[in-house]
Coordinates of C-alpha atoms in Angstrom, one line a residue:
Chain U
X1 CA 14.9 -38.1 119.2
X2 CA 12.4 -36.3 117.1
X3 CA 15.0 -33.6 116.3
X4 CA 17.4 -36.2 115.1
X5 CA 14.7 -37.7 112.9
X6 CA 14.0 -34.3 111.4
X7 CA 17.7 -33.6 110.9
X8 CA 18.2 -37.0 109.3
X9 CA 15.2 -36.4 107.0
X10 CA 16.4 -33.0 106.1
X11 CA 19.9 -34.4 105.3
X12 CA 18.4 -37.1 103.2
X13 CA 16.3 -34.6 101.3
X14 CA 19.3 -32.3 100.9
X15 CA 21.4 -35.1 99.6
X16 CA 18.6 -36.2 97.3
X17 CA 18.3 -32.8 95.8
X18 CA 22.1 -32.5 95.4
X19 CA 22.7 -35.9 93.9
X20 CA 19.6 -36.5 91.8
X21 CA 21.0 -37.3 88.4
X22 CA 19.2 -36.9 85.2
X23 CA 19.3 -40.0 82.9
X24 CA 18.8 -39.6 79.2
X25 CA 17.0 -42.8 78.1
X26 CA 16.2 -44.5 74.8
X27 CA 14.9 -47.8 73.5
X28 CA 17.3 -50.7 74.3
X29 CA 17.9 -51.2 70.6
X30 CA 19.1 -47.5 70.2
X31 CA 22.9 -47.7 69.9
X32 CA 23.5 -44.0 69.2
X33 CA 26.2 -42.2 71.1
X34 CA 25.4 -38.6 72.0
X35 CA 26.9 -35.9 74.1
X36 CA 25.0 -33.1 75.8
X37 CA 25.1 -30.9 72.6
X38 CA 23.7 -33.6 70.4
X39 CA 20.9 -34.4 72.9
X40 CA 20.0 -30.7 73.3
X41 CA 19.7 -30.4 69.5
X42 CA 17.1 -33.1 69.5
X43 CA 15.2 -31.6 72.5
X44 CA 15.3 -28.1 70.9
X45 CA 13.9 -29.5 67.6
X46 CA 17.1 -28.3 65.7
X47 CA 17.9 -31.9 64.6
X48 CA 15.2 -34.4 63.8
X49 CA 17.3 -37.6 63.4
X50 CA 19.6 -39.7 65.6
X51 CA 23.3 -39.8 64.5
X52 CA 22.6 -43.1 62.7
X53 CA 19.9 -41.4 60.6
X54 CA 16.7 -42.8 62.2
X55 CA 14.0 -40.4 63.3
X56 CA 14.4 -38.9 66.8
X57 CA 11.3 -37.8 68.8
X58 CA 12.0 -36.2 72.1
X59 CA 9.7 -36.7 75.1
X60 CA 9.5 -34.1 77.8
X61 CA 8.1 -34.0 81.3
X62 CA 6.0 -31.5 83.1
X63 CA 7.8 -28.9 85.2
X64 CA 9.5 -30.6 88.2
X65 CA 13.0 -30.8 89.7
X66 CA 14.2 -33.3 87.1
X67 CA 13.0 -31.2 84.2
X68 CA 14.6 -28.1 85.8
X69 CA 17.9 -30.0 86.1
X70 CA 17.7 -31.3 82.5
X71 CA 16.9 -27.8 81.2
X72 CA 19.8 -26.4 83.2
X73 CA 22.5 -29.1 82.6
X74 CA 21.6 -30.2 79.1
X75 CA 19.7 -27.4 77.4
X76 CA 21.6 -24.6 79.3
X77 CA 18.3 -22.6 79.6
X78 CA 15.8 -21.7 82.2
X79 CA 12.2 -22.7 81.9
X80 CA 11.2 -19.1 80.8
X81 CA 14.0 -19.0 78.2
X82 CA 12.7 -22.3 76.8
X83 CA 9.2 -20.9 76.5
X84 CA 10.5 -17.8 74.7
X85 CA 12.5 -20.2 72.4
X86 CA 9.5 -22.3 71.6
X87 CA 7.1 -19.4 71.1
X88 CA 9.2 -18.3 68.2
X89 CA 9.0 -21.7 66.5
X90 CA 5.3 -22.4 67.3
X91 CA 4.1 -19.1 65.9
X92 CA 6.2 -19.3 62.7
X93 CA 5.2 -22.9 61.9
X94 CA 8.7 -24.2 62.4
X95 CA 8.3 -26.5 65.4
X96 CA 6.4 -27.7 68.4
X97 CA 7.9 -28.4 71.9
X98 CA 8.2 -32.0 73.0
X99 CA 5.1 -33.7 74.4
X100 CA 5.2 -33.4 78.2
X101 CA 4.4 -36.5 80.2
X102 CA 3.4 -36.4 83.9
X103 CA 6.0 -38.6 85.6
X104 CA 9.3 -40.6 85.4
X105 CA 7.2 -43.8 85.0
X106 CA 5.2 -42.5 82.1
X107 CA 8.3 -41.4 80.2
X108 CA 10.1 -44.8 81.0
X109 CA 7.1 -46.8 79.7
X110 CA 6.7 -44.8 76.5
X111 CA 10.4 -44.7 75.6
X112 CA 10.6 -48.5 76.3
X113 CA 7.9 -49.0 73.7
X114 CA 9.3 -47.1 70.7
X115 CA 12.9 -47.0 69.2
X116 CA 12.4 -43.5 67.9
X117 CA 11.8 -41.9 71.3
X118 CA 14.3 -40.3 73.6
X119 CA 13.5 -39.0 77.1
X120 CA 14.9 -37.9 80.4
X121 CA 14.0 -39.2 83.9
X122 CA 15.5 -39.3 87.3
X123 CA 18.5 -41.7 87.3
X124 CA 17.1 -43.7 90.2
X125 CA 13.9 -44.5 88.2
X126 CA 15.7 -46.2 85.4
X127 CA 15.1 -50.0 85.0
X128 CA 16.2 -52.6 82.4
X129 CA 13.4 -51.7 79.9
X130 CA 15.5 -48.8 78.5
X131 CA 19.0 -47.9 77.7
X132 CA 20.8 -45.0 79.4
X133 CA 22.4 -42.8 76.7
X134 CA 24.0 -40.5 79.2
X135 CA 23.7 -39.1 82.7
X136 CA 24.1 -35.5 83.9
Chain O
X1 CA 9.7 -62.4 55.4
X2 CA 10.4 -62.4 59.1
X3 CA 12.4 -59.2 58.7
X4 CA 9.5 -57.6 56.8
X5 CA 7.0 -58.6 59.4
X6 CA 9.2 -57.2 62.2
X7 CA 9.6 -54.0 60.1
X8 CA 5.9 -53.6 59.6
X9 CA 5.2 -54.2 63.3
X10 CA 7.8 -51.6 64.3
X11 CA 6.3 -49.2 61.8
X12 CA 2.8 -49.7 63.2
X13 CA 4.1 -49.2 66.7
X14 CA 5.9 -46.0 65.6
X15 CA 2.9 -44.7 63.8
X16 CA 0.6 -45.3 66.7
X17 CA 3.1 -43.8 69.2
X18 CA 3.4 -40.7 66.9
X19 CA -0.3 -40.4 66.5
X20 CA -0.7 -40.6 70.3
X21 CA 1.8 -37.8 70.7
X22 CA -0.1 -35.3 68.5
X23 CA -3.3 -33.9 69.7
X24 CA -6.1 -33.4 67.1
X25 CA -6.2 -29.7 67.6
X26 CA -3.7 -27.3 69.3
X27 CA -4.6 -23.8 70.3
X28 CA -1.8 -21.4 71.2
X29 CA -1.9 -17.7 71.8
X30 CA 0.3 -14.7 72.4
X31 CA -0.1 -11.0 73.0
X32 CA 1.3 -7.8 74.3
X33 CA -0.2 -4.9 76.3
X34 CA 2.0 -1.9 75.7
X35 CA 1.5 1.6 77.2
X36 CA 3.8 4.4 76.0
X37 CA 4.1 8.1 76.2
X38 CA 6.1 10.7 74.3
X39 CA 7.9 12.6 77.0
X40 CA 9.9 14.9 74.7
X41 CA 9.1 15.8 71.1
X42 CA 5.9 15.7 69.1
X43 CA 5.3 12.1 68.1
X44 CA 6.8 8.8 67.5
X45 CA 6.0 6.0 65.0
X46 CA 6.7 2.9 67.0
X47 CA 5.5 0.4 64.5
X48 CA 5.5 1.3 60.8
X49 CA 3.5 -1.3 58.9
X50 CA 0.4 -0.6 61.0
X51 CA 1.4 3.0 61.9
X52 CA 1.4 2.5 65.7
X53 CA 2.1 6.1 66.5
X54 CA 2.3 7.8 69.9
X55 CA 1.2 11.4 69.4
X56 CA 1.3 13.3 72.7
X57 CA 2.3 13.2 76.3
X58 CA -0.7 11.2 77.5
X59 CA -0.2 7.5 78.2
X60 CA -1.5 5.5 75.2
X61 CA -2.4 1.8 75.4
X62 CA -4.0 1.7 72.0
X63 CA -1.0 1.5 69.5
X64 CA 1.2 -1.6 69.9
X65 CA -1.2 -3.6 72.1
X66 CA -2.1 -6.8 70.3
X67 CA -3.5 -10.4 70.7
X68 CA -2.7 -13.4 68.5
X69 CA -4.5 -16.7 68.5
X70 CA -3.2 -19.8 66.6
X71 CA -5.1 -23.0 65.8
X72 CA -3.5 -26.0 64.4
X73 CA -5.5 -29.0 63.2
X74 CA -3.6 -32.2 62.7
X75 CA -5.1 -33.8 59.6
X76 CA -2.9 -36.9 59.7
X77 CA 0.6 -37.8 60.6
X78 CA 2.1 -35.8 57.8
X79 CA -0.4 -33.0 57.3
X80 CA -1.7 -30.1 59.4
X81 CA -3.5 -26.9 58.9
X82 CA -2.7 -23.7 60.8
X83 CA -4.4 -20.4 61.1
X84 CA -3.2 -17.4 63.1
X85 CA -5.5 -14.5 63.8
X86 CA -4.1 -11.2 64.9
X87 CA -5.9 -8.2 66.4
X88 CA -4.1 -4.9 66.9
X89 CA -5.2 -1.9 68.9
X90 CA -3.7 0.3 66.1
X91 CA -6.3 -1.2 63.7
X92 CA -9.2 -1.1 66.1
X93 CA -8.7 -4.8 66.7
X94 CA -9.8 -5.7 63.2
X95 CA -8.9 -9.3 62.7
X96 CA -5.9 -9.9 60.3
X97 CA -4.5 -13.2 59.2
X98 CA -0.7 -13.3 59.2
X99 CA -0.6 -17.1 58.7
X100 CA -3.0 -19.5 57.2
X101 CA -1.4 -22.6 55.6
X102 CA -1.4 -26.2 54.9
X103 CA 1.7 -28.0 56.1
X104 CA 3.0 -31.2 54.6
X105 CA 5.9 -33.0 56.3
X106 CA 7.6 -34.3 53.1
X107 CA 10.4 -36.0 55.0
X108 CA 11.5 -36.1 58.6
X109 CA 13.6 -33.0 58.0
X110 CA 11.7 -31.2 55.2
X111 CA 8.3 -29.5 55.3
X112 CA 6.3 -27.8 52.6
X113 CA 3.8 -25.1 53.5
X114 CA 1.2 -23.6 51.2
X115 CA -1.0 -20.6 51.8
X116 CA -0.6 -17.3 53.5
X117 CA 2.8 -16.9 55.0
X118 CA 5.3 -14.3 56.2
X119 CA 8.2 -13.1 54.1
X120 CA 11.4 -14.1 55.9
X121 CA 13.2 -10.8 55.2
X122 CA 14.6 -9.7 58.6
X123 CA 15.8 -11.9 61.4
X124 CA 12.6 -11.2 63.3
X125 CA 10.2 -10.7 60.4
X126 CA 8.2 -13.9 60.9
X127 CA 7.6 -13.4 64.6
X128 CA 8.0 -9.6 65.3
X129 CA 4.5 -9.5 66.8
X130 CA 5.3 -12.2 69.3
X131 CA 6.9 -10.0 72.0
X132 CA 7.4 -12.8 74.4
X133 CA 10.0 -14.4 72.0
X134 CA 12.6 -11.5 72.2
X135 CA 14.1 -9.3 74.9
X136 CA 13.2 -5.9 73.6
X137 CA 10.0 -4.0 74.3
X138 CA 9.7 -3.6 70.5
X139 CA 11.6 -4.7 67.4
X140 CA 13.1 -1.3 66.4
X141 CA 10.9 0.6 64.0
X142 CA 13.9 2.2 62.2
X143 CA 15.0 -1.2 60.9
X144 CA 11.7 -3.1 60.6
X145 CA 9.8 -0.7 58.5
X146 CA 9.1 -2.8 55.4
X147 CA 5.6 -2.8 53.9
X148 CA 6.0 -6.3 52.3
X149 CA 5.2 -8.6 55.3
X150 CA 3.0 -11.3 54.0
X151 CA 2.7 -13.3 50.9
X152 CA 0.6 -16.0 49.4
X153 CA 2.5 -18.9 48.0
X154 CA 4.7 -21.6 49.3
X155 CA 7.6 -22.2 51.7
X156 CA 9.9 -25.2 52.0
X157 CA 12.0 -25.6 55.1
X158 CA 14.8 -28.1 55.1
X159 CA 16.9 -28.9 58.1
X160 CA 20.3 -30.6 58.0
X161 CA 23.5 -30.8 59.9
X162 CA 27.0 -29.5 59.0
X163 CA 29.2 -31.6 61.2
X164 CA 27.3 -31.3 64.5
X165 CA 25.7 -27.9 63.8
X166 CA 22.2 -27.6 62.6
X167 CA 21.5 -25.6 59.5
X168 CA 18.0 -24.6 58.4
X169 CA 17.2 -23.5 54.8
X170 CA 14.0 -21.8 53.9
X171 CA 12.8 -21.2 50.4
X172 CA 9.8 -19.0 49.6
X173 CA 7.8 -18.2 46.5
X174 CA 4.6 -16.3 46.0
X175 CA 2.8 -13.0 45.4
X176 CA 1.3 -10.2 47.4
X177 CA -1.3 -7.5 46.7
X178 CA -1.2 -4.5 49.0
X179 CA -4.2 -2.3 48.0
X180 CA -4.0 1.1 49.8
X181 CA -0.7 0.2 51.4
X182 CA -1.0 1.8 54.8
X183 CA 2.6 2.8 55.4
X184 CA 3.3 4.1 51.9
X185 CA 0.0 6.0 51.7
X186 CA 1.0 7.7 55.0
X187 CA 4.5 8.6 53.7
X188 CA 3.3 9.5 50.1
X189 CA -0.3 10.8 50.1
X190 CA -2.9 10.3 48.9
X191 CA -2.9 6.6 48.3
X192 CA -0.4 3.9 47.1
X193 CA -1.3 0.5 45.8
X194 CA 1.5 -2.1 45.5
X195 CA 1.5 -5.5 43.9
X196 CA 4.5 -7.8 44.5
X197 CA 4.8 -10.5 41.9
X198 CA 7.2 -13.5 41.7
X199 CA 8.4 -13.0 45.3
X200 CA 11.3 -15.5 45.5
X201 CA 13.7 -15.9 48.3
X202 CA 16.0 -18.0 50.5
X203 CA 17.0 -17.8 54.1
X204 CA 19.8 -19.7 55.8
X205 CA 20.2 -20.1 59.6
X206 CA 23.5 -21.6 60.8
X207 CA 23.2 -22.5 64.5
X208 CA 26.5 -23.0 66.4
X209 CA 24.6 -22.9 69.7
X210 CA 26.4 -19.8 71.2
X211 CA 26.6 -18.1 67.8
X212 CA 23.8 -18.1 65.3
X213 CA 24.3 -16.7 61.8
X214 CA 21.4 -15.8 59.5
X215 CA 21.2 -14.4 56.1
X216 CA 18.4 -14.0 53.6
X217 CA 17.8 -12.7 50.1
X218 CA 14.4 -12.0 48.6
X219 CA 13.6 -10.5 45.2
X220 CA 10.3 -9.4 43.6
X221 CA 8.7 -7.4 40.8
X222 CA 6.8 -4.5 42.3
X223 CA 4.0 -2.7 40.5
X224 CA 3.1 0.5 42.1
X225 CA 0.1 2.7 41.4
X226 CA 0.2 6.1 43.0
X227 CA -3.0 8.2 43.4
X228 CA -2.4 11.9 44.0
X229 CA -3.6 15.4 43.0
X230 CA -2.9 16.6 39.5
X231 CA -0.9 19.5 40.9
X232 CA 1.5 17.4 42.9
X233 CA 1.9 14.9 40.1
X234 CA 2.5 17.3 37.3
X235 CA 4.1 20.3 38.9
X236 CA 6.0 19.1 42.0
X237 CA 7.0 15.6 40.8
X238 CA 7.2 16.6 37.1
X239 CA 5.4 13.4 35.8
X240 CA 4.7 13.9 32.1
X241 CA 1.1 14.3 31.2
X242 CA 0.9 11.2 29.0
X243 CA 1.9 9.0 32.0
X244 CA -1.0 10.2 34.1
X245 CA -4.6 8.9 34.0
X246 CA -7.6 9.5 36.1
X247 CA -7.5 7.6 39.4
X248 CA -10.0 4.7 39.6
X249 CA -10.4 5.4 43.4
X250 CA -12.9 8.2 42.9
X251 CA -10.9 10.1 45.5
X252 CA -10.7 13.9 45.2
X253 CA -8.1 16.5 46.2
X254 CA -8.7 19.5 48.5
X255 CA -10.0 21.5 45.5
X256 CA -12.6 18.7 44.8
X257 CA -10.8 17.6 41.6
X258 CA -10.5 13.9 40.8
X259 CA -7.0 12.4 41.7
X260 CA -4.7 11.3 38.9
X261 CA -2.7 8.1 38.9
X262 CA 0.5 6.8 37.5
X263 CA 2.3 3.4 37.5
X264 CA 5.9 2.6 38.2
X265 CA 7.5 -0.8 37.9
X266 CA 10.5 -1.8 40.1
X267 CA 12.8 -4.8 40.5
X268 CA 13.2 -5.0 44.2
X269 CA 15.6 -7.1 46.4
X270 CA 16.3 -7.4 50.1
X271 CA 19.5 -8.7 51.5
X272 CA 19.8 -9.3 55.3
X273 CA 22.6 -10.6 57.4
X274 CA 22.5 -11.0 61.2
X275 CA 24.6 -12.5 64.1
X276 CA 23.4 -13.5 67.5
X277 CA 26.0 -14.5 70.1
X278 CA 25.7 -15.5 73.7
X279 CA 28.8 -15.5 76.0
X280 CA 27.8 -16.4 79.6
X281 CA 25.5 -13.7 80.8
X282 CA 26.3 -11.4 77.9
X283 CA 24.5 -11.5 74.6
X284 CA 25.0 -9.6 71.4
X285 CA 22.9 -9.1 68.3
X286 CA 23.7 -7.2 65.1
X287 CA 21.8 -7.0 61.8
X288 CA 22.2 -5.3 58.5
X289 CA 19.6 -4.9 55.7
X290 CA 19.7 -3.5 52.2
X291 CA 16.5 -3.0 50.4
X292 CA 17.2 -2.2 46.7
X293 CA 16.6 0.4 45.3
X294 CA 15.3 2.2 48.4
X295 CA 17.2 2.1 51.7
X296 CA 19.5 0.3 54.1
X297 CA 19.1 -0.2 57.8
X298 CA 21.0 -1.4 60.9
X299 CA 20.2 -2.9 64.3
X300 CA 22.6 -3.7 67.1
X301 CA 21.9 -4.7 70.7
X302 CA 24.0 -5.7 73.7
X303 CA 22.4 -7.4 76.7
X304 CA 23.2 -8.7 80.1
X305 CA 21.2 -11.3 82.1
X306 CA 20.8 -11.4 85.8
X307 CA 18.6 -14.4 86.6
X308 CA 15.1 -13.7 85.3
X309 CA 16.0 -10.1 84.3
X310 CA 17.6 -9.2 81.0
X311 CA 18.8 -5.6 80.4
X312 CA 19.6 -4.2 77.0
X313 CA 21.0 -1.2 75.2
X314 CA 20.2 -1.1 71.5
X315 CA 20.8 1.1 68.4
X316 CA 18.9 1.1 65.2
X317 CA 19.3 3.2 62.1
X318 CA 17.4 3.8 58.9
X319 CA 18.9 5.5 55.8
X320 CA 16.9 6.1 52.6
X321 CA 19.2 6.2 49.6
X322 CA 17.9 9.8 49.1
X323 CA 18.2 12.4 52.0
X324 CA 14.4 12.6 52.5
X325 CA 14.3 10.1 55.3
X326 CA 17.0 9.2 57.8
X327 CA 16.6 8.4 61.5
X328 CA 18.1 6.4 64.4
X329 CA 17.0 5.3 67.8
X330 CA 18.9 4.5 71.0
X331 CA 17.1 2.4 73.5
X332 CA 17.7 1.3 77.1
X333 CA 15.4 -1.3 78.7
X334 CA 14.8 -4.6 80.4
X335 CA 12.7 -7.7 80.3
X336 CA 11.7 -9.3 83.6
X337 CA 10.3 -12.9 83.5
X338 CA 8.4 -12.4 86.8
X339 CA 6.1 -15.3 86.4
X340 CA 5.6 -18.2 84.0
X341 CA 4.5 -17.2 80.5
X342 CA 4.5 -13.5 81.3
X343 CA 7.3 -11.0 80.8
X344 CA 7.3 -7.4 82.0
X345 CA 9.2 -5.0 79.8
X346 CA 10.3 -1.4 80.2
X347 CA 12.0 0.8 77.6
X348 CA 13.2 4.4 77.2
X349 CA 14.1 5.4 73.6
X350 CA 15.6 8.5 72.1
X351 CA 14.7 9.0 68.4
X352 CA 16.8 11.3 66.3
X353 CA 15.4 12.4 62.8
X354 CA 17.9 13.7 60.3
X355 CA 15.9 13.5 57.1
X356 CA 15.7 16.7 55.0
X357 CA 14.5 18.0 51.7
X358 CA 17.5 18.0 49.3
X359 CA 16.1 20.9 47.3
X360 CA 15.5 23.4 50.2
X361 CA 17.6 21.9 52.9
X362 CA 14.5 22.0 55.2
X363 CA 14.1 19.2 57.7
X364 CA 11.7 16.5 56.6
X365 CA 10.7 14.4 59.8
X366 CA 9.1 11.1 59.1
X367 CA 6.5 11.7 61.7
X368 CA 4.2 14.0 59.7
X369 CA 2.9 15.9 62.7
X370 CA 6.4 17.2 63.3
X371 CA 6.6 18.8 59.8
X372 CA 6.4 22.6 59.7
X373 CA 3.8 22.4 56.9
X374 CA 1.6 20.5 59.5
X375 CA 2.2 22.9 62.3
X376 CA 5.1 21.0 63.9
X377 CA 8.5 22.3 65.0
X378 CA 10.2 20.6 61.9
X379 CA 12.6 18.7 64.3
X380 CA 11.1 15.3 64.6
X381 CA 13.3 14.2 67.5
X382 CA 11.5 12.4 70.4
X383 CA 11.9 10.6 73.6
X384 CA 9.5 7.8 74.4
X385 CA 8.9 5.9 77.7
X386 CA 7.2 2.5 77.2
X387 CA 6.1 -0.4 79.5
X388 CA 4.3 -3.6 78.6
X389 CA 3.5 -7.2 79.3
X390 CA 4.1 -9.9 76.8
X391 CA 2.5 -13.2 77.3
X392 CA 1.9 -16.6 75.6
X393 CA -0.5 -19.4 76.3

C-alpha cells in the first residue's frame, strides 16, 4: 500500500514537472499580442515598450523551476548565460536585470496592480486578476 | 475631468511601483584571477593598455588579475549616479576609475550619460575587463591594443526597433588627456603624452537574436608630445632642430643630458565592424578594426557549447601600416560555468611576431625583452598557458 502511494506521488511529481506550463501575465487592460521573441526582447532589456508604445517593465522571479523553464523556453538561455549577458549591460551602464520577486503570488499581485508590468508565473497559479499573454 | 483623474491615479500607481522596483543603492562587482606562464619563448604582452606582461616560465598571478566594484545610487526615477572602481594586479592594485557618470533617462528608450565613460571603439571595448561576460580567457591583445580607452564627456544611448529587431545607437563626445601614456611610452621610450580632443563617435548595434551586427566610427584630434634623448630625436629620427625644445619633464638620458621634446598633431579615426552569430551549439565571432593613420587588426573565433562548457578556437592579428610591428595569435581554450557566478577558464595561445626594421631587415619584436639589443633572441614568438576564474557578484 505504502509502495503504491510512493509510486503515485512520484508519478504526480513527474507529471507536474513535465506539464508545468509557464504563463506570461500582464495587467487585464494590456491588449498587446506578443510572441516568444517579443517577450524575450522585453525581458532582456532590448525593447523597452509594448507593441502599442506604452512602457514595458519586466518582472522576474528568483531561481526556481518556473524561472528555469522560462529562461529555457522563452529566453533560450541558461541561468549562467543570462548572468553573463546581464554583466555586460550592468557594467557598461546599459541596463539592469529585471527585479526578482520570491514567488508566483508576489509576481501575480504586483503585475495585477500596474499596467506597465509583465511577468511569468506557473500557469496553475494564474487567476482572474491578470491577463495571460501567452503560455509556454 | 474623469479621464484626467484616472490618468493621474494611474500615473501615481506606476510611479510608486517603479520607485518600489528600484533600490536606493545597487552594488555589483566583477573580477578575474588569472595565472599564466610562458612555456616557450621569452615573454608575452597579454594586455596592452596596462602592459600585463608574462616574462618567464614561472606561474605569474600578478598581471591580468583584477577586481572591479560598481556602485549605483538612484537619485530619482530618472536619474542615477554610477561609479566603477577597478584594481589591477599589473598596476599594483592602484584604484582606477573606468566609469563615473550621471545618468538621465530622457525618455523610456533614450538615456544621456555625463562624466567619465569608455570609448565604444571595439565590440568589447566597454567591458573588456569583465571576463565573466565573454567566453575567452582574455580579449586578444593583438586586436585590443588601443591606448584611448576612456574619455570625459557625454554619451547618448537610444534604443528603437526595426520591424521586430532591436537597434541600439550610441553617440559619444568628449576629451581625454593621457599623460605619460603607459603603452606608448613602452613602445617609444622615453615618454609620450597624448591629448585627445573633440572625440566624437557613433556605434550601432543591430540585434537579430541569432545574429548581432555592430559597427562603430570614432574620430579625434590627437596632440602628441614625445620626450626622448637629443641623439635619438636628431640623429635617428631626423627631427629638425627648430622643432625640438627642452622636455618639461626634467627627465635625463643615459648620459645625464636633459631630454628633448617635440609635438605632432594627428587627425585620428577608428572604424570597427563585427558579427556575432549563434547556430544551435555553434557560435561565431568576427571583427575588423582600422585605426587611421596607424594600423588595422582582426579577431575571429569559433566556439562550441556542451552544456555548461564552451570551447573555442580563436585567431587575432595586428598589422601596423609600417613593417615595425606585426603579430598574430592562435588560441585554444574553454570556459566552464561550474557554479553560479563563477566561470573557470583555460587557454593555450601561440603568439607569432613578424615585425621588422624596414631599414635593416632585423626582426623587431613588440615584447622588448625579446629584442637583440636587450639581450633577447630577436624572435619574439611565444607560447603561453593560462588559467583563471572570472566572477560577478
